[in-house]
mmCIF file of C-alpha atoms in Angstrom:
data_model
loop_
_atom_site.group_PDB
_atom_site.id
_atom_site.type_symbol
_atom_site.label_atom_id
_atom_site.label_comp_id
_atom_site.label_asym_id
_atom_site.label_seq_id
_atom_site.Cartn_x
_atom_site.Cartn_y
_atom_site.Cartn_z
ATOM 1 C CA MET A 1 113.146 102.297 123.852
ATOM 2 C CA LYS A 2 116.160 102.719 125.934
ATOM 3 C CA TRP A 3 119.779 102.446 124.825
ATOM 4 C CA LYS A 4 122.604 101.584 126.891
ATOM 5 C CA ILE A 5 126.234 102.368 125.643
ATOM 6 C CA THR A 6 129.143 100.561 126.810
ATOM 7 C CA SER A 7 132.869 101.383 125.811
ATOM 8 C CA HIS A 8 136.261 99.623 125.882
ATOM 9 C CA SER A 9 139.337 101.583 124.643
ATOM 10 C CA GLN A 10 137.932 102.940 121.266
ATOM 11 C CA SER A 11 135.421 100.439 120.910
ATOM 12 C CA ARG A 12 131.401 101.201 121.725
ATOM 13 C CA CYS A 13 128.470 98.993 121.961
ATOM 14 C CA LEU A 14 124.860 100.233 121.730
ATOM 15 C CA ASN A 15 122.227 97.768 123.342
ATOM 16 C CA THR A 16 118.508 98.167 123.370
ATOM 17 C CA VAL A 17 115.587 95.822 123.736
ATOM 18 C CA ILE A 18 112.820 96.513 121.175
ATOM 19 C CA PRO A 19 109.122 96.347 122.671
ATOM 20 C CA GLU A 20 107.409 93.315 121.748
ATOM 21 C CA SER A 21 104.415 95.444 119.916
ATOM 22 C CA TYR A 22 107.049 97.326 117.728
ATOM 23 C CA ARG A 23 108.583 96.437 114.494
ATOM 24 C CA VAL A 24 111.897 98.505 113.710
ATOM 25 C CA ARG A 25 113.383 98.256 110.044
ATOM 26 C CA GLN A 26 115.851 101.088 110.286
ATOM 27 C CA VAL A 27 117.936 102.597 113.042
ATOM 28 C CA ASP A 28 119.964 105.915 112.174
ATOM 29 C CA VAL A 29 122.972 106.869 114.670
ATOM 30 C CA LEU A 30 123.886 110.546 113.842
ATOM 31 C CA THR A 31 127.288 111.753 115.243
ATOM 32 C CA SER A 32 128.712 115.056 116.126
ATOM 33 C CA GLU A 33 131.846 114.704 114.579
ATOM 34 C CA GLN A 34 132.533 113.567 110.735
ATOM 35 C CA ASN A 35 134.294 110.480 110.073
ATOM 36 C CA ALA A 36 134.340 109.359 113.788
ATOM 37 C CA VAL A 37 133.070 105.603 113.487
ATOM 38 C CA LYS A 38 134.642 102.956 111.494
ATOM 39 C CA ASN A 39 133.920 98.930 111.645
ATOM 40 C CA VAL A 40 130.175 98.963 112.296
ATOM 41 C CA SER A 41 128.637 95.343 113.078
ATOM 42 C CA THR A 42 125.101 94.733 114.080
ATOM 43 C CA TYR A 43 123.784 91.955 115.793
ATOM 44 C CA GLY A 44 120.335 90.636 116.851
ATOM 45 C CA SER A 45 118.913 87.996 119.266
ATOM 46 C CA TYR A 46 115.628 86.422 120.269
ATOM 47 C CA ASP A 47 116.620 85.736 123.892
ATOM 48 C CA GLY A 48 119.369 88.047 124.496
ATOM 49 C CA ILE A 49 122.058 85.217 124.699
ATOM 50 C CA HIS A 50 122.508 83.821 121.444
ATOM 51 C CA TRP A 51 123.317 86.695 118.814
ATOM 52 C CA LYS A 52 123.030 86.434 115.010
ATOM 53 C CA LEU A 53 125.600 88.668 113.106
ATOM 54 C CA TYR A 54 123.701 90.831 110.210
ATOM 55 C CA PRO A 55 125.548 90.912 106.968
ATOM 56 C CA LYS A 56 127.530 94.271 106.528
ATOM 57 C CA GLU A 57 127.226 94.644 102.886
ATOM 58 C CA SER A 58 123.105 94.518 102.869
ATOM 59 C CA TYR A 59 122.291 95.990 106.333
ATOM 60 C CA THR A 60 124.651 98.550 107.157
ATOM 61 C CA TYR A 61 125.679 102.118 105.532
ATOM 62 C CA VAL A 62 128.315 104.471 106.970
ATOM 63 C CA GLY A 63 128.507 108.189 105.975
ATOM 64 C CA ASP A 64 130.331 111.230 107.336
ATOM 65 C CA THR A 65 128.086 111.932 110.165
ATOM 66 C CA MET A 66 125.579 109.168 110.767
ATOM 67 C CA PHE A 67 125.499 105.367 110.036
ATOM 68 C CA SER A 68 122.549 103.321 109.374
ATOM 69 C CA VAL A 69 121.029 99.837 109.963
ATOM 70 C CA ILE A 70 118.563 98.921 107.513
ATOM 71 C CA SER A 71 116.543 95.666 107.156
ATOM 72 C CA PRO A 72 113.993 94.266 105.168
ATOM 73 C CA ASP A 73 112.411 92.436 108.075
ATOM 74 C CA PRO A 74 111.901 93.568 111.378
ATOM 75 C CA LEU A 75 115.071 93.504 113.619
ATOM 76 C CA LEU A 76 115.130 90.667 116.269
ATOM 77 C CA PRO A 77 114.013 91.912 119.821
ATOM 78 C CA TYR A 78 117.501 92.037 121.347
ATOM 79 C CA PHE A 79 119.696 94.616 119.175
ATOM 80 C CA ARG A 80 123.176 95.515 119.419
ATOM 81 C CA ILE A 81 125.560 97.765 117.500
ATOM 82 C CA ARG A 82 129.421 97.698 117.996
ATOM 83 C CA PHE A 83 131.631 100.069 116.449
ATOM 84 C CA ASP A 84 135.014 101.720 116.784
ATOM 85 C CA GLU A 85 135.130 105.427 117.591
ATOM 86 C CA TYR A 86 138.056 107.521 115.717
ATOM 87 C CA VAL A 87 138.454 111.126 117.029
ATOM 88 C CA THR A 88 141.848 113.028 117.403
ATOM 89 C CA ALA A 89 140.254 115.366 120.292
ATOM 90 C CA GLY A 90 137.368 116.012 122.055
ATOM 91 C CA ASP A 91 134.337 113.606 122.657
ATOM 92 C CA VAL A 92 131.632 112.416 119.937
ATOM 93 C CA ASN A 93 127.925 112.805 120.726
ATOM 94 C CA TYR A 94 125.622 110.267 119.487
ATOM 95 C CA ALA A 95 121.773 110.664 118.499
ATOM 96 C CA VAL A 96 119.374 107.692 117.668
ATOM 97 C CA ARG A 97 116.330 107.780 115.644
ATOM 98 C CA VAL A 98 114.466 104.558 115.261
ATOM 99 C CA TYR A 99 111.708 103.787 112.528
ATOM 100 C CA GLY A 100 109.246 101.425 112.555
ATOM 101 C CA GLU A 101 105.648 100.471 113.225
ATOM 102 C CA ASP A 102 103.275 98.933 115.498
ATOM 103 C CA SER A 103 102.787 95.528 115.146
ATOM 104 C CA CYS A 104 98.946 95.783 115.529
ATOM 105 C CA GLY A 105 97.951 92.369 117.238
ATOM 106 C CA ILE A 106 96.259 89.794 114.896
ATOM 107 C CA THR A 107 93.808 87.658 116.282
ATOM 108 C CA GLY A 108 91.179 84.869 114.749
ATOM 109 C CA LEU A 109 93.456 83.388 112.017
ATOM 110 C CA SER A 110 91.786 80.944 110.032
ATOM 111 C CA GLY A 111 91.859 79.498 106.689
ATOM 112 C CA ASN A 112 90.898 76.697 104.300
ATOM 113 C CA CYS A 113 94.346 75.162 103.698
ATOM 114 C CA ASN A 114 96.648 73.912 106.589
ATOM 115 C CA GLU A 115 95.107 76.096 109.004
ATOM 116 C CA GLN A 116 96.899 74.482 111.985
ATOM 117 C CA GLU A 117 100.196 76.194 110.763
ATOM 118 C CA LEU A 118 98.664 79.615 110.191
ATOM 119 C CA ALA A 119 100.294 80.642 113.611
ATOM 120 C CA TYR A 120 103.628 80.647 111.979
ATOM 121 C CA ALA A 121 102.732 83.725 109.839
ATOM 122 C CA VAL A 122 102.124 85.920 112.665
ATOM 123 C CA ASP A 123 105.124 84.507 115.416
ATOM 124 C CA GLY A 124 107.468 87.422 114.556
ATOM 125 C CA ASP A 125 110.086 84.936 113.613
ATOM 126 C CA PRO A 126 111.071 85.479 109.833
ATOM 127 C CA SER A 127 112.775 82.119 109.688
ATOM 128 C CA THR A 128 109.420 80.222 109.881
ATOM 129 C CA ARG A 129 106.472 80.290 107.766
ATOM 130 C CA TRP A 130 102.926 79.134 106.770
ATOM 131 C CA CYS A 131 102.859 76.919 103.684
ATOM 132 C CA SER A 132 99.815 75.830 101.849
ATOM 133 C CA ASN A 133 101.489 72.526 101.587
ATOM 134 C CA ILE A 134 99.730 71.875 98.306
ATOM 135 C CA MET A 135 100.152 73.656 94.869
ATOM 136 C CA GLN A 136 98.265 76.976 94.539
ATOM 137 C CA LYS A 137 94.457 76.567 93.962
ATOM 138 C CA ALA A 138 91.956 79.044 93.419
ATOM 139 C CA GLY A 139 89.730 79.818 96.289
ATOM 140 C CA MET A 140 92.430 79.380 98.953
ATOM 141 C CA GLU A 141 91.786 81.879 101.902
ATOM 142 C CA ILE A 142 93.184 83.299 104.918
ATOM 143 C CA ARG A 143 90.942 85.165 107.409
ATOM 144 C CA PHE A 144 92.091 87.115 110.151
ATOM 145 C CA CYS A 145 90.886 90.070 112.819
ATOM 146 C CA LEU A 146 92.661 93.104 114.467
ATOM 147 C CA GLU A 147 92.448 93.642 117.958
ATOM 148 C CA GLU A 148 90.731 96.672 117.254
ATOM 149 C CA GLU A 149 89.596 98.353 114.266
ATOM 150 C CA ARG A 150 92.422 100.422 112.734
ATOM 151 C CA LEU A 151 93.033 102.285 109.395
ATOM 152 C CA LEU A 152 95.174 100.360 107.228
ATOM 153 C CA ARG A 153 97.362 101.450 104.405
ATOM 154 C CA GLY A 154 97.821 97.805 102.964
ATOM 155 C CA ILE A 155 99.414 94.637 104.146
ATOM 156 C CA ARG A 156 102.887 93.035 103.967
ATOM 157 C CA LEU A 157 102.849 89.234 102.953
ATOM 158 C CA SER A 158 106.803 88.393 103.638
ATOM 159 C CA LEU A 159 107.963 85.654 101.062
ATOM 160 C CA GLY A 160 111.473 85.127 103.164
ATOM 161 C CA GLN A 161 113.262 82.441 101.469
ATOM 162 C CA SER A 162 110.327 81.387 99.088
ATOM 163 C CA PRO A 163 110.145 84.301 96.863
ATOM 164 C CA GLY A 164 108.223 82.310 94.065
ATOM 165 C CA ASP A 165 105.494 81.408 96.813
ATOM 166 C CA ASP A 166 103.346 84.704 96.405
ATOM 167 C CA PRO A 167 99.442 84.377 95.785
ATOM 168 C CA LYS A 168 98.387 84.507 92.153
ATOM 169 C CA GLY A 169 95.509 87.086 91.628
ATOM 170 C CA LEU A 170 95.221 87.954 95.171
ATOM 171 C CA VAL A 171 91.948 89.582 96.285
ATOM 172 C CA ILE A 172 91.824 91.564 99.561
ATOM 173 C CA GLN A 173 88.641 92.175 101.318
ATOM 174 C CA TYR A 174 87.266 93.774 104.476
ATOM 175 C CA LYS A 175 84.021 92.987 106.191
ATOM 176 C CA ASN A 176 81.777 96.194 106.395
ATOM 177 C CA GLN A 177 79.280 97.447 109.043
ATOM 178 C CA THR A 178 76.667 95.191 107.113
ATOM 179 C CA GLN A 179 79.007 92.086 107.763
ATOM 180 C CA THR A 180 79.538 91.934 103.820
ATOM 181 C CA TRP A 181 82.781 91.111 102.448
ATOM 182 C CA MET A 182 84.122 94.129 100.103
ATOM 183 C CA ASP A 183 87.284 94.223 97.833
ATOM 184 C CA ILE A 184 90.004 96.410 98.632
ATOM 185 C CA PRO A 185 91.539 97.847 95.673
ATOM 186 C CA TYR A 186 95.320 97.833 95.876
ATOM 187 C CA THR A 187 98.681 98.227 94.117
ATOM 188 C CA ALA A 188 101.178 95.480 94.560
ATOM 189 C CA GLN A 189 104.400 97.444 95.032
ATOM 190 C CA ASP A 190 106.225 94.143 94.915
ATOM 191 C CA ASN A 191 105.426 90.351 95.531
ATOM 192 C CA GLU A 192 105.217 91.031 99.048
ATOM 193 C CA THR A 193 103.732 94.521 99.777
ATOM 194 C CA TYR A 194 100.026 95.467 98.759
ATOM 195 C CA LEU A 195 99.354 99.123 99.217
ATOM 196 C CA PHE A 196 95.497 100.061 99.236
ATOM 197 C CA ASP A 197 94.537 102.977 96.738
ATOM 198 C CA THR A 198 92.782 104.772 99.679
ATOM 199 C CA PRO A 199 93.564 103.655 103.415
ATOM 200 C CA GLN A 200 90.690 101.376 104.743
ATOM 201 C CA GLN A 201 89.105 101.473 108.416
ATOM 202 C CA CYS A 202 88.362 97.707 109.243
ATOM 203 C CA SER A 203 88.923 95.045 111.756
ATOM 204 C CA GLN A 204 88.268 91.961 109.891
ATOM 205 C CA LEU A 205 89.975 90.937 106.651
ATOM 206 C CA ARG A 206 90.289 88.192 104.205
ATOM 207 C CA LEU A 207 92.768 87.078 101.498
ATOM 208 C CA VAL A 208 91.543 84.914 98.686
ATOM 209 C CA ASN A 209 93.917 83.303 95.889
ATOM 210 C CA GLN A 210 92.094 83.545 92.731
ATOM 211 C CA MET A 211 94.299 81.367 90.185
ATOM 212 C CA ASP A 212 95.892 77.620 90.197
ATOM 213 C CA ASP A 213 99.478 77.430 89.784
ATOM 214 C CA ASP A 214 100.557 73.945 89.812
ATOM 215 C CA ASN A 215 104.174 74.790 90.299
ATOM 216 C CA VAL A 216 104.440 76.611 93.469
ATOM 217 C CA CYS A 217 102.719 76.562 97.032
ATOM 218 C CA TRP A 218 101.444 79.622 98.753
ATOM 219 C CA SER A 219 104.125 80.653 101.539
ATOM 220 C CA ILE A 220 103.659 83.522 104.275
ATOM 221 C CA TYR A 221 106.813 84.003 106.606
ATOM 222 C CA GLU A 222 105.087 87.164 108.099
ATOM 223 C CA LEU A 223 101.721 88.634 107.698
ATOM 224 C CA GLU A 224 101.915 92.188 108.701
ATOM 225 C CA PRO A 225 99.208 94.964 108.577
ATOM 226 C CA LEU A 226 100.512 98.557 107.589
ATOM 227 C CA TYR A 227 98.495 100.816 109.300
ATOM 228 C CA GLU A 228 98.047 104.660 109.687
ATOM 229 C CA GLU A 229 97.092 106.261 112.862
ATOM 230 C CA ASN A 230 96.311 109.754 111.812
ATOM 231 C CA TYR A 231 97.532 110.401 108.417
ATOM 232 C CA TYR A 232 97.979 108.827 104.785
ATOM 233 C CA TRP A 233 99.004 109.637 101.285
ATOM 234 C CA THR A 234 98.334 108.210 97.993
ATOM 235 C CA PHE A 235 99.903 108.775 94.453
ATOM 236 C CA PRO A 236 96.511 110.107 92.822
ATOM 237 C CA ASP A 237 95.926 112.421 95.506
ATOM 238 C CA THR A 238 99.483 114.021 95.441
ATOM 239 C CA GLU A 239 99.466 114.156 91.705
ATOM 240 C CA GLU A 240 96.142 116.068 91.734
ATOM 241 C CA THR A 241 97.260 118.336 94.791
ATOM 242 C CA VAL A 242 100.835 119.351 93.450
ATOM 243 C CA GLU A 243 100.565 122.363 91.023
ATOM 244 C CA HIS A 244 104.114 122.722 90.206
ATOM 245 C CA LEU A 245 107.616 121.391 91.205
ATOM 246 C CA ALA A 246 110.895 123.006 91.401
ATOM 247 C CA VAL A 247 114.434 121.845 92.269
ATOM 248 C CA SER A 248 117.596 123.635 93.210
ATOM 249 C CA GLU A 249 119.551 121.055 91.077
ATOM 250 C CA GLY A 250 118.874 118.109 88.946
ATOM 251 C CA ARG A 251 116.226 119.411 87.026
ATOM 252 C CA ASP A 252 116.179 116.683 84.542
ATOM 253 C CA THR A 253 114.992 114.124 86.821
ATOM 254 C CA ALA A 254 112.371 116.488 88.660
ATOM 255 C CA ALA A 255 109.548 114.470 87.014
ATOM 256 C CA LYS A 256 110.505 111.340 88.710
ATOM 257 C CA LEU A 257 109.207 112.539 91.828
ATOM 258 C CA LEU A 258 105.764 112.303 90.672
ATOM 259 C CA ASP A 259 106.026 109.322 88.400
ATOM 260 C CA HIS A 260 104.272 106.685 90.431
ATOM 261 C CA ASP A 261 107.538 104.489 89.917
ATOM 262 C CA PRO A 262 109.550 103.714 93.031
ATOM 263 C CA GLY A 263 112.157 102.090 90.930
ATOM 264 C CA THR A 264 113.015 105.762 89.267
ATOM 265 C CA ARG A 265 114.050 108.910 91.373
ATOM 266 C CA TRP A 266 115.142 112.520 91.329
ATOM 267 C CA THR A 267 118.748 112.859 92.241
ATOM 268 C CA SER A 268 120.956 115.635 93.089
ATOM 269 C CA GLU A 269 123.854 116.569 90.763
ATOM 270 C CA GLY A 270 126.348 116.264 93.246
ATOM 271 C CA PRO A 271 127.149 115.066 97.046
ATOM 272 C CA MET A 272 124.920 116.410 99.697
ATOM 273 C CA HIS A 273 125.262 119.652 101.016
ATOM 274 C CA ALA A 274 123.120 122.545 102.894
ATOM 275 C CA GLY A 275 121.064 124.697 100.631
ATOM 276 C CA MET A 276 119.583 121.919 98.281
ATOM 277 C CA TYR A 277 115.780 122.213 98.110
ATOM 278 C CA LEU A 278 112.854 120.859 96.447
ATOM 279 C CA GLU A 279 109.873 123.378 96.280
ATOM 280 C CA VAL A 280 106.267 122.595 95.976
ATOM 281 C CA LYS A 281 103.371 124.448 94.878
ATOM 282 C CA VAL A 282 100.019 123.171 95.696
ATOM 283 C CA ARG A 283 96.416 123.902 94.503
ATOM 284 C CA PRO A 284 94.415 126.410 96.561
ATOM 285 C CA ASP A 285 93.260 125.686 100.066
ATOM 286 C CA GLN A 286 94.695 122.120 100.233
ATOM 287 C CA GLU A 287 95.421 120.586 103.714
ATOM 288 C CA VAL A 288 98.933 119.478 103.977
ATOM 289 C CA LEU A 289 100.014 117.603 107.229
ATOM 290 C CA GLY A 290 103.509 116.961 106.126
ATOM 291 C CA PHE A 291 105.297 115.225 103.319
ATOM 292 C CA HIS A 292 106.595 111.490 102.162
ATOM 293 C CA LEU A 293 110.022 111.697 100.830
ATOM 294 C CA ASP A 294 111.090 107.839 99.706
ATOM 295 C CA ALA A 295 114.575 107.435 98.558
ATOM 296 C CA GLY A 296 113.386 103.913 97.231
ATOM 297 C CA SER A 297 116.247 101.460 97.015
ATOM 298 C CA MET A 298 118.796 104.139 97.442
ATOM 299 C CA VAL A 299 118.235 104.294 101.178
ATOM 300 C CA TRP A 300 121.477 105.762 102.005
ATOM 301 C CA GLU A 301 120.766 108.908 99.825
ATOM 302 C CA ASN A 302 117.870 110.143 102.302
ATOM 303 C CA ALA A 303 118.648 113.558 103.453
ATOM 304 C CA ARG A 304 120.844 114.157 106.391
ATOM 305 C CA GLU A 305 118.738 116.912 107.679
ATOM 306 C CA ILE A 306 115.618 118.672 106.764
ATOM 307 C CA LYS A 307 114.103 122.101 107.327
ATOM 308 C CA ILE A 308 110.506 122.733 105.728
ATOM 309 C CA TYR A 309 109.244 126.130 105.158
ATOM 310 C CA GLY A 310 105.874 127.344 103.939
ATOM 311 C CA SER A 311 104.705 130.604 102.223
ATOM 312 C CA ASP A 312 101.555 131.908 100.818
ATOM 313 C CA SER A 313 103.096 134.087 97.922
ATOM 314 C CA GLY A 314 106.513 131.835 97.452
ATOM 315 C CA GLU A 315 108.586 134.983 98.624
ATOM 316 C CA ARG A 316 108.154 135.301 102.492
ATOM 317 C CA TRP A 317 109.066 131.749 103.952
ATOM 318 C CA GLN A 318 108.044 130.484 107.684
ATOM 319 C CA GLU A 319 109.752 127.731 109.163
ATOM 320 C CA LEU A 320 107.276 124.966 110.011
ATOM 321 C CA SER A 321 108.094 122.518 112.914
ATOM 322 C CA TYR A 322 107.817 118.644 112.431
ATOM 323 C CA ARG A 323 108.122 115.343 113.711
ATOM 324 C CA TYR A 324 109.124 111.880 111.981
ATOM 325 C CA GLY A 325 106.072 109.621 111.462
ATOM 326 C CA SER A 326 108.241 106.733 109.651
ATOM 327 C CA ALA A 327 111.620 106.852 107.997
ATOM 328 C CA SER A 328 110.229 108.546 104.923
ATOM 329 C CA ASP A 329 107.413 110.784 106.577
ATOM 330 C CA TYR A 330 107.989 114.358 107.831
ATOM 331 C CA LEU A 331 104.636 115.079 109.761
ATOM 332 C CA PHE A 332 103.442 118.589 110.818
ATOM 333 C CA GLU A 333 101.747 118.922 114.507
ATOM 334 C CA GLN A 334 98.792 120.462 112.925
ATOM 335 C CA PRO A 335 97.663 120.669 109.228
ATOM 336 C CA LYS A 336 98.913 123.665 106.872
ATOM 337 C CA TYR A 337 97.339 125.393 104.124
ATOM 338 C CA HIS A 338 100.073 127.434 102.195
ATOM 339 C CA ARG A 339 100.430 127.437 98.623
ATOM 340 C CA TYR A 340 104.182 127.152 98.495
ATOM 341 C CA TYR A 341 106.350 124.730 100.555
ATOM 342 C CA ARG A 342 110.401 124.535 100.367
ATOM 343 C CA ILE A 343 111.819 121.197 101.633
ATOM 344 C CA GLU A 344 115.484 122.114 102.412
ATOM 345 C CA GLN A 345 118.184 119.475 102.912
ATOM 346 C CA THR A 346 120.756 121.324 105.551
ATOM 347 C CA GLY A 347 123.187 118.338 106.103
ATOM 348 C CA THR A 348 126.220 117.390 104.577
ATOM 349 C CA ASP A 349 127.670 114.001 103.132
ATOM 350 C CA ASP A 350 130.462 113.854 100.681
ATOM 351 C CA THR A 351 129.869 110.246 100.158
ATOM 352 C CA ALA A 352 126.175 110.438 99.006
ATOM 353 C CA ALA A 353 123.780 112.444 96.718
ATOM 354 C CA TRP A 354 120.277 113.507 97.891
ATOM 355 C CA SER A 355 117.847 111.270 96.141
ATOM 356 C CA VAL A 356 113.938 110.962 96.404
ATOM 357 C CA ALA A 357 112.085 108.192 94.322
ATOM 358 C CA GLU A 358 108.555 109.375 95.277
ATOM 359 C CA LEU A 359 107.142 112.566 96.910
ATOM 360 C CA GLY A 360 103.619 112.366 98.825
ATOM 361 C CA ILE A 361 101.486 114.855 100.432
ATOM 362 C CA LEU A 362 100.494 113.553 103.666
ATOM 363 C CA ARG A 363 96.618 114.187 104.576
ATOM 364 C CA SER A 364 94.859 113.739 107.880
ATOM 365 C CA ALA A 365 92.973 110.393 108.334
ATOM 366 C CA LYS A 366 89.402 111.231 108.610
ATOM 367 C CA GLU A 367 87.185 108.754 110.850
ATOM 368 C CA GLU A 368 85.007 108.036 107.316
ATOM 369 C CA ARG A 369 85.946 108.386 103.864
#
């Protein structure tokens, strides 16, 4: 993604066009000076002509040295951030981090209920929807194919303005090499997100509603595969791998890092400052490809800057380079096999604590499991 910045007096405007194949839900803008930015407004457009203003209260967070735009739905393809710059001397430098995922093209949509409108579920427009148009019945189903075989960690069925229209007793299936439909065990993170217990390699999927409900239809505003290209993590695997946890502060809530509940979280005892850390001891001979650090609903309490260290003894530490996988994933270039890992928060933000709702051990995704 290419960004263009324009200026007028103290006002700045960042513009970009999000590629059609990419769905972006979070944009972080880091600043070189503290408290340099005020009055942040964000806009989206389908055509670059007619613009929609995103609500500040629910979409925008402004901290000391960064501001973020966070959306539950993919941002519109034409995207703009306006803000005022306040500095007494010198220039402000900006760095932009974008978090999202490949939309992974869907083909072969079919179903046994209102099939002619299924295209609305994959049109990239969160204001339109597919609706069954009749009350939910057991046996309602939707089938679809991916453009190529992918490793999926789950699917998201966005409910938009119809939060009660989720399927009742949903079964998710994939077609295996013998062309047999196989159930995929999953955990429903909320009424929209279904995370597979183990990532599944597949290209054909089926969604089947299992229960009658005479009060609501079945609606999908956006059907999104959630896929992993080369890594994954699961709660059971992380719990089995971690032997011991230590934290620099907030010891009373450390157990919540591994409690399989994104609604609870470990949090520091005060505002973010350099030197805070989580220390993870893993069982011997464990492959670690990185760490998943999810702040849950407290997205503004994500770490500002992270350094990760590895050690075989817990005494002599080696800094490990990483890249960002998603907004919550810190991914090593190569698997590591240390016994100890220290995740150190090196940034400063006097307005927010550091929180982690769920800690995950990232693993390499194998061709077959």
